[in-house]
Amino acid sequence: MMNAAGVACMTVEELEGVKNSAAGTFVTKTATLEFRQGNPEPRYQDVPLGSINSMGLPNNGLDYYLDYLLDLQEKEPNRTFFLSLVGMSPEETHTILKKVQESDFRGLTELNLSCPNVPGKPQIAYDFETTDRILSEVFEYFTKPLGIKLPPYFDIVHFDQAAAIFNKYPLKFVNCVNSIGNGLYIEDESVVIRPKNGFGGIGGEYIKPTALANVHAFYQRLNPEIQIIGTGGVLTGRDAFEHILCGASMVQVGTTLHKEGVGAFDRITNELKEIMTEKGYESLEDFRGKLNYID
Ligand code: RRO
């Protein structure tokens, strides 16, 4: 279990909080080459069944996160941490990934192909041609472990087409799913976040069925070397159990972490352990991917 990128990971202080909790590891806020202020506030709102955000990729810039990770891997050589990144253009993405390639970073890199909130920039992973081109260019020079953060897909044909592209590359993981893009939440007669007239990415309880479907669809279609990270709607140990049942090797917590703080990792882990004990499962391998179908 770990945080989902965007939550509790903008600053070193927040990352230390996740690192020192019951979480197994952390991922940094998606980094661009340079510091970004992001969209005007209010830009994140917790709501009863989840959250809505249009942060607009605020972050401290690649060097901030990379310097911290390089320092950390000397102090804690036996742990592995995740660096999330994306450029504001394909050229910038390559510049960033080449910097990571040339650095001493030994962790996992997550390329975010699914930010829904930068005005004028569509989510990369909804454009299969561009996604294929970027991945083919990246793997010409990038030899460190790399995975991608995906938006939710909603059509079986899109699962097939996306998986066919991802299977061409030596990806270490795909992370399903980022927020469901461009929802609208209304209180009384008003939107609740300022950017984009209130449109924003939806997380939390709203998105669990979509997240589980994406985890399982890619578990069914991807080469077994590509592991799945399950993200979306994890409030309880039962939710984490369902993600693993659908094929997840790791589970990320976003909205719930924002609402509850890092104590959520301890609680969810204990709830998951209780379910496993009840069912007589001793390891995650006993039930990972073993979702039952009705004949
Ligand atoms: O910063 C954001 O607005 C943001 C990003 Br990069 C993302 O990947 N997912 C999201 O819900 N918000």
Short mmCIF file of C-alpha atoms and ligand atoms in Angstrom, two decimals:
data_model
loop_
_atom_site.label_atom_id
_atom_site.label_comp_id
_atom_site.label_asym_id
_atom_site.label_seq_id
_atom_site.Cartn_x
_atom_site.Cartn_y
_atom_site.Cartn_z
CA MET A 1 0.00 0.00 0.00
CA MET A 2 1.16 3.51 -0.78
CA ASN A 3 -0.13 7.01 -1.54
CA ALA A 4 -1.59 7.84 -4.94
CA ALA A 5 0.41 10.54 -6.71
CA GLY A 6 -0.99 13.97 -5.89
CA VAL A 7 -1.86 13.23 -2.27
CA ALA A 8 0.60 13.82 0.59
CA CYS A 9 3.55 14.06 -1.78
CA MET A 10 4.16 17.69 -2.81
CA THR A 11 6.84 18.40 -0.18
CA VAL A 12 9.61 16.44 1.51
CA GLU A 13 7.72 16.80 4.82
CA GLU A 14 4.62 15.12 3.35
CA LEU A 15 6.71 12.38 1.69
CA GLU A 16 8.47 11.70 4.99
CA GLY A 17 5.04 11.33 6.60
CA VAL A 18 4.05 8.60 4.14
CA LYS A 19 7.49 6.97 4.32
CA ASN A 20 7.30 6.71 8.11
CA SER A 21 3.71 5.36 8.12
CA ALA A 22 2.49 1.79 7.53
CA ALA A 23 2.73 2.42 3.77
CA GLY A 24 5.23 0.23 1.92
CA THR A 25 6.56 3.11 -0.16
CA PHE A 26 5.54 6.45 -1.64
CA VAL A 27 5.26 8.20 -5.00
CA THR A 28 6.11 11.88 -5.46
CA LYS A 29 3.74 14.49 -6.88
CA THR A 30 4.06 14.34 -10.67
CA ALA A 31 7.08 16.51 -11.48
CA THR A 32 7.59 18.72 -14.49
CA LEU A 33 11.02 20.06 -15.45
CA GLU A 34 10.45 23.34 -13.61
CA PHE A 35 8.39 24.42 -10.57
CA ARG A 36 4.70 25.04 -11.38
CA GLN A 37 2.24 27.08 -9.35
CA GLY A 38 -0.75 25.16 -10.77
CA ASN A 39 -4.33 26.42 -11.08
CA PRO A 40 -5.94 29.07 -8.84
CA GLU A 41 -7.55 27.97 -5.54
CA PRO A 42 -9.90 26.56 -4.45
CA ARG A 43 -8.74 23.67 -6.63
CA TYR A 44 -9.39 20.55 -4.49
CA GLN A 45 -12.54 19.69 -2.56
CA ASP A 46 -13.38 16.64 -0.46
CA VAL A 47 -17.06 15.75 -0.96
CA PRO A 48 -19.19 13.10 0.78
CA LEU A 49 -18.52 10.29 -1.70
CA GLY A 50 -15.04 11.30 -2.81
CA SER A 51 -13.21 14.32 -4.12
CA ILE A 52 -12.94 16.67 -7.09
CA ASN A 53 -9.74 18.43 -8.13
CA SER A 54 -8.28 20.66 -10.76
CA MET A 55 -4.84 21.23 -9.25
CA GLY A 56 -3.21 21.88 -12.64
CA LEU A 57 0.03 20.03 -11.97
CA PRO A 58 1.49 22.20 -9.21
CA ASN A 59 4.88 20.79 -8.19
CA ASN A 60 8.35 21.77 -7.03
CA GLY A 61 10.13 20.73 -10.23
CA LEU A 62 12.08 17.57 -11.04
CA ASP A 63 15.30 18.45 -9.19
CA TYR A 64 13.46 18.92 -5.87
CA TYR A 65 12.11 15.35 -5.93
CA LEU A 66 15.15 13.77 -7.57
CA ASP A 67 17.58 15.33 -5.07
CA TYR A 68 15.46 14.08 -2.17
CA LEU A 69 15.22 10.56 -3.65
CA LEU A 70 18.97 10.37 -4.35
CA ASP A 71 19.66 11.34 -0.75
CA LEU A 72 17.03 8.91 0.56
CA GLN A 73 18.31 5.91 -1.39
CA GLU A 74 21.68 6.29 0.35
CA LYS A 75 20.00 6.49 3.78
CA GLU A 76 17.50 3.66 3.13
CA PRO A 77 19.16 1.45 0.50
CA ASN A 78 16.79 -1.46 1.11
CA ARG A 79 13.61 0.41 0.20
CA THR A 80 12.33 1.39 -3.25
CA PHE A 81 10.47 4.62 -3.94
CA PHE A 82 8.56 5.99 -6.93
CA LEU A 83 9.21 9.19 -8.88
CA SER A 84 6.22 10.47 -10.89
CA LEU A 85 6.85 12.80 -13.79
CA VAL A 86 5.60 14.20 -17.08
CA GLY A 87 6.63 17.07 -19.33
CA MET A 88 4.43 19.88 -20.56
CA SER A 89 5.25 18.59 -24.07
CA PRO A 90 6.69 15.32 -25.43
CA GLU A 91 10.05 17.12 -25.80
CA GLU A 92 10.01 18.11 -22.11
CA THR A 93 9.05 14.56 -21.12
CA HIS A 94 12.14 13.29 -22.94
CA THR A 95 14.34 15.95 -21.32
CA ILE A 96 13.09 14.90 -17.88
CA LEU A 97 13.42 11.16 -18.51
CA LYS A 98 16.94 11.63 -19.87
CA LYS A 99 17.88 13.46 -16.66
CA VAL A 100 16.51 10.55 -14.62
CA GLN A 101 18.31 8.06 -16.86
CA GLU A 102 21.62 9.91 -16.39
CA SER A 103 21.16 10.27 -12.62
CA ASP A 104 21.96 7.64 -9.97
CA PHE A 105 18.23 7.14 -9.22
CA ARG A 106 17.58 3.44 -8.57
CA GLY A 107 13.84 3.57 -7.85
CA LEU A 108 10.78 3.19 -10.04
CA THR A 109 9.69 5.90 -12.45
CA GLU A 110 5.99 6.50 -13.14
CA LEU A 111 5.24 8.44 -16.32
CA ASN A 112 1.90 10.20 -15.83
CA LEU A 113 -0.01 9.91 -19.11
CA SER A 114 -3.31 10.98 -17.57
CA CYS A 115 -3.37 14.44 -16.03
CA PRO A 116 -6.90 15.73 -16.72
CA ASN A 117 -6.48 19.30 -15.49
CA VAL A 118 -4.11 21.39 -17.57
CA PRO A 119 -6.29 23.70 -19.68
CA GLY A 120 -5.71 23.04 -23.38
CA LYS A 121 -3.76 19.79 -22.81
CA PRO A 122 -5.77 16.61 -23.38
CA GLN A 123 -4.95 13.47 -21.43
CA ILE A 124 -2.11 11.84 -23.38
CA ALA A 125 -3.30 8.26 -22.87
CA TYR A 126 -6.64 8.97 -24.59
CA ASP A 127 -4.61 9.58 -27.77
CA PHE A 128 -3.28 6.12 -28.68
CA GLU A 129 -1.09 7.31 -31.57
CA THR A 130 0.73 9.85 -29.39
CA THR A 131 1.02 7.35 -26.51
CA ASP A 132 2.58 4.75 -28.81
CA ARG A 133 4.98 7.29 -30.27
CA ILE A 134 6.10 8.63 -26.88
CA LEU A 135 6.68 5.11 -25.49
CA SER A 136 8.64 4.02 -28.55
CA GLU A 137 10.85 7.13 -28.26
CA VAL A 138 11.29 6.71 -24.49
CA PHE A 139 12.47 3.11 -24.71
CA GLU A 140 15.16 4.09 -27.22
CA TYR A 141 17.16 5.56 -24.31
CA PHE A 142 15.41 4.78 -21.00
CA THR A 143 16.66 1.54 -19.41
CA LYS A 144 15.54 2.00 -15.79
CA PRO A 145 12.30 0.47 -14.46
CA LEU A 146 9.40 2.47 -15.90
CA GLY A 147 5.62 2.32 -15.53
CA ILE A 148 2.73 4.50 -16.66
CA LYS A 149 -0.22 6.11 -14.89
CA LEU A 150 -3.37 5.62 -16.92
CA PRO A 151 -6.71 7.33 -17.07
CA PRO A 152 -9.79 5.14 -16.84
CA TYR A 153 -10.98 3.63 -20.12
CA PHE A 154 -14.68 2.90 -20.63
CA ASP A 155 -14.90 0.73 -23.71
CA ILE A 156 -13.77 -2.86 -24.29
CA VAL A 157 -12.27 -1.88 -27.65
CA HIS A 158 -10.18 0.77 -25.90
CA PHE A 159 -8.91 -1.81 -23.37
CA ASP A 160 -7.89 -4.00 -26.33
CA GLN A 161 -6.21 -1.17 -28.25
CA ALA A 162 -4.41 0.25 -25.21
CA ALA A 163 -3.17 -3.18 -24.07
CA ALA A 164 -1.87 -3.97 -27.56
CA ILE A 165 0.28 -0.83 -27.39
CA PHE A 166 1.53 -1.38 -23.83
CA ASN A 167 2.45 -5.01 -24.58
CA LYS A 168 4.99 -3.80 -27.17
CA TYR A 169 7.16 -2.21 -24.48
CA PRO A 170 9.19 -3.43 -21.47
CA LEU A 171 6.96 -1.60 -18.97
CA LYS A 172 7.37 -2.67 -15.33
CA PHE A 173 3.83 -1.65 -14.40
CA VAL A 174 0.68 0.17 -15.36
CA ASN A 175 -1.20 2.11 -12.70
CA CYS A 176 -5.02 2.05 -13.06
CA VAL A 177 -6.56 4.60 -12.58
CA ASN A 178 -6.05 8.34 -12.37
CA SER A 179 -9.12 10.39 -11.45
CA ILE A 180 -12.14 10.22 -13.76
CA GLY A 181 -11.57 13.40 -15.72
CA ASN A 182 -13.80 16.43 -15.87
CA GLY A 183 -16.67 15.71 -13.53
CA LEU A 184 -18.75 18.50 -12.07
CA TYR A 185 -19.80 18.75 -8.40
CA ILE A 186 -22.43 21.27 -7.34
CA GLU A 187 -23.34 22.60 -3.90
CA ASP A 188 -26.50 24.72 -3.67
CA GLU A 189 -26.23 26.55 -7.02
CA SER A 190 -22.46 26.68 -7.39
CA VAL A 191 -19.47 24.65 -8.42
CA VAL A 192 -16.96 23.93 -5.61
CA ILE A 193 -13.59 24.51 -7.33
CA ARG A 194 -12.49 27.64 -9.22
CA PRO A 195 -10.51 26.38 -12.27
CA LYS A 196 -12.31 25.38 -15.48
CA ASN A 197 -15.66 26.62 -14.12
CA GLY A 198 -15.74 23.75 -11.64
CA PHE A 199 -14.80 20.80 -13.90
CA GLY A 200 -12.32 18.46 -12.24
CA GLY A 201 -11.01 14.93 -11.76
CA ILE A 202 -13.22 12.72 -9.58
CA GLY A 203 -11.75 10.37 -6.96
CA GLY A 204 -12.97 8.28 -4.05
CA GLU A 205 -16.03 6.05 -3.69
CA TYR A 206 -17.50 7.24 -6.98
CA ILE A 207 -14.74 5.60 -8.99
CA LYS A 208 -14.14 2.16 -7.45
CA PRO A 209 -16.15 0.13 -10.02
CA THR A 210 -14.38 1.92 -12.87
CA ALA A 211 -10.99 1.43 -11.21
CA LEU A 212 -11.61 -2.29 -10.59
CA ALA A 213 -12.74 -2.77 -14.20
CA ASN A 214 -9.56 -1.14 -15.49
CA VAL A 215 -7.31 -3.16 -13.15
CA HIS A 216 -8.96 -6.39 -14.23
CA ALA A 217 -9.16 -5.54 -17.93
CA PHE A 218 -5.41 -4.89 -18.03
CA TYR A 219 -4.66 -7.90 -15.80
CA GLN A 220 -6.44 -10.04 -18.41
CA ARG A 221 -4.66 -8.45 -21.38
CA LEU A 222 -1.11 -7.47 -20.40
CA ASN A 223 2.02 -9.62 -20.49
CA PRO A 224 2.51 -11.09 -17.01
CA GLU A 225 5.81 -9.18 -16.64
CA ILE A 226 3.79 -5.94 -16.52
CA GLN A 227 2.44 -5.60 -12.99
CA ILE A 228 -0.71 -3.68 -12.15
CA ILE A 229 -1.03 -1.00 -9.50
CA GLY A 230 -4.65 -0.60 -8.38
CA THR A 231 -5.80 2.93 -7.56
CA GLY A 232 -9.30 4.27 -7.09
CA GLY A 233 -11.92 4.15 -4.37
CA VAL A 234 -9.87 2.44 -1.67
CA LEU A 235 -11.52 3.35 1.64
CA THR A 236 -11.31 0.02 3.45
CA GLY A 237 -9.42 -3.26 3.59
CA ARG A 238 -12.27 -4.75 1.58
CA ASP A 239 -11.61 -2.26 -1.24
CA ALA A 240 -7.90 -3.15 -1.24
CA PHE A 241 -8.87 -6.86 -1.25
CA GLU A 242 -11.05 -6.29 -4.35
CA HIS A 243 -8.24 -4.50 -6.19
CA ILE A 244 -5.90 -7.43 -5.50
CA LEU A 245 -8.62 -9.92 -6.49
CA CYS A 246 -8.81 -8.04 -9.81
CA GLY A 247 -5.06 -8.46 -10.26
CA ALA A 248 -3.34 -5.57 -8.48
CA SER A 249 0.15 -6.15 -7.05
CA MET A 250 0.11 -2.88 -5.17
CA VAL A 251 -2.71 -0.64 -4.01
CA GLN A 252 -2.67 3.15 -3.84
CA VAL A 253 -4.78 5.37 -1.61
CA GLY A 254 -5.64 8.91 -2.72
CA THR A 255 -8.84 10.60 -1.56
CA THR A 256 -9.04 8.53 1.64
CA LEU A 257 -5.47 9.51 2.51
CA HIS A 258 -6.40 13.16 1.98
CA LYS A 259 -9.45 12.80 4.23
CA GLU A 260 -7.93 10.64 6.97
CA GLY A 261 -4.18 11.23 6.96
CA VAL A 262 -1.40 8.61 7.01
CA GLY A 263 -3.16 6.61 9.74
CA ALA A 264 -5.31 5.25 6.88
CA PHE A 265 -2.47 2.89 5.85
CA ASP A 266 -2.38 1.15 9.22
CA ARG A 267 -6.19 0.86 9.38
CA ILE A 268 -6.61 -0.44 5.81
CA THR A 269 -3.71 -2.90 6.22
CA ASN A 270 -5.24 -4.30 9.40
CA GLU A 271 -8.67 -4.59 7.77
CA LEU A 272 -7.12 -6.43 4.82
CA LYS A 273 -5.24 -8.79 7.15
CA GLU A 274 -8.48 -9.55 8.99
CA ILE A 275 -10.24 -10.48 5.74
CA MET A 276 -7.32 -12.71 4.76
CA THR A 277 -7.36 -14.45 8.14
CA GLU A 278 -11.13 -15.04 7.90
CA LYS A 279 -10.70 -16.57 4.45
CA GLY A 280 -7.60 -18.57 5.37
CA TYR A 281 -5.33 -16.70 2.91
CA GLU A 282 -1.70 -16.48 3.99
CA SER A 283 -0.28 -14.42 1.16
CA LEU A 284 -1.54 -12.09 -1.56
CA GLU A 285 -0.66 -14.79 -4.11
CA ASP A 286 -3.47 -16.92 -2.65
CA PHE A 287 -6.07 -14.61 -4.17
CA ARG A 288 -4.40 -12.13 -6.54
CA GLY A 289 -6.26 -12.06 -9.87
CA LYS A 290 -8.54 -14.91 -8.78
CA LEU A 291 -11.81 -13.07 -9.35
CA ASN A 292 -14.72 -15.50 -9.77
CA TYR A 293 -17.02 -15.24 -12.80
CA ILE A 294 -20.60 -16.53 -13.12
CA ASP A 295 -20.72 -19.19 -15.88
O1 RRO B 1 -2.33 18.16 -10.75
C1 RRO B 1 -3.44 17.76 -11.13
O2 RRO B 1 -4.38 18.53 -11.41
C2 RRO B 1 -3.74 16.33 -11.30
C3 RRO B 1 -2.89 15.45 -11.94
BR1 RRO B 1 -1.20 15.92 -12.56
C4 RRO B 1 -3.30 14.10 -12.14
O3 RRO B 1 -2.60 13.25 -12.71
N1 RRO B 1 -4.53 13.74 -11.68
C5 RRO B 1 -5.34 14.61 -11.06
O4 RRO B 1 -6.46 14.23 -10.66
N2 RRO B 1 -4.93 15.91 -10.87
#
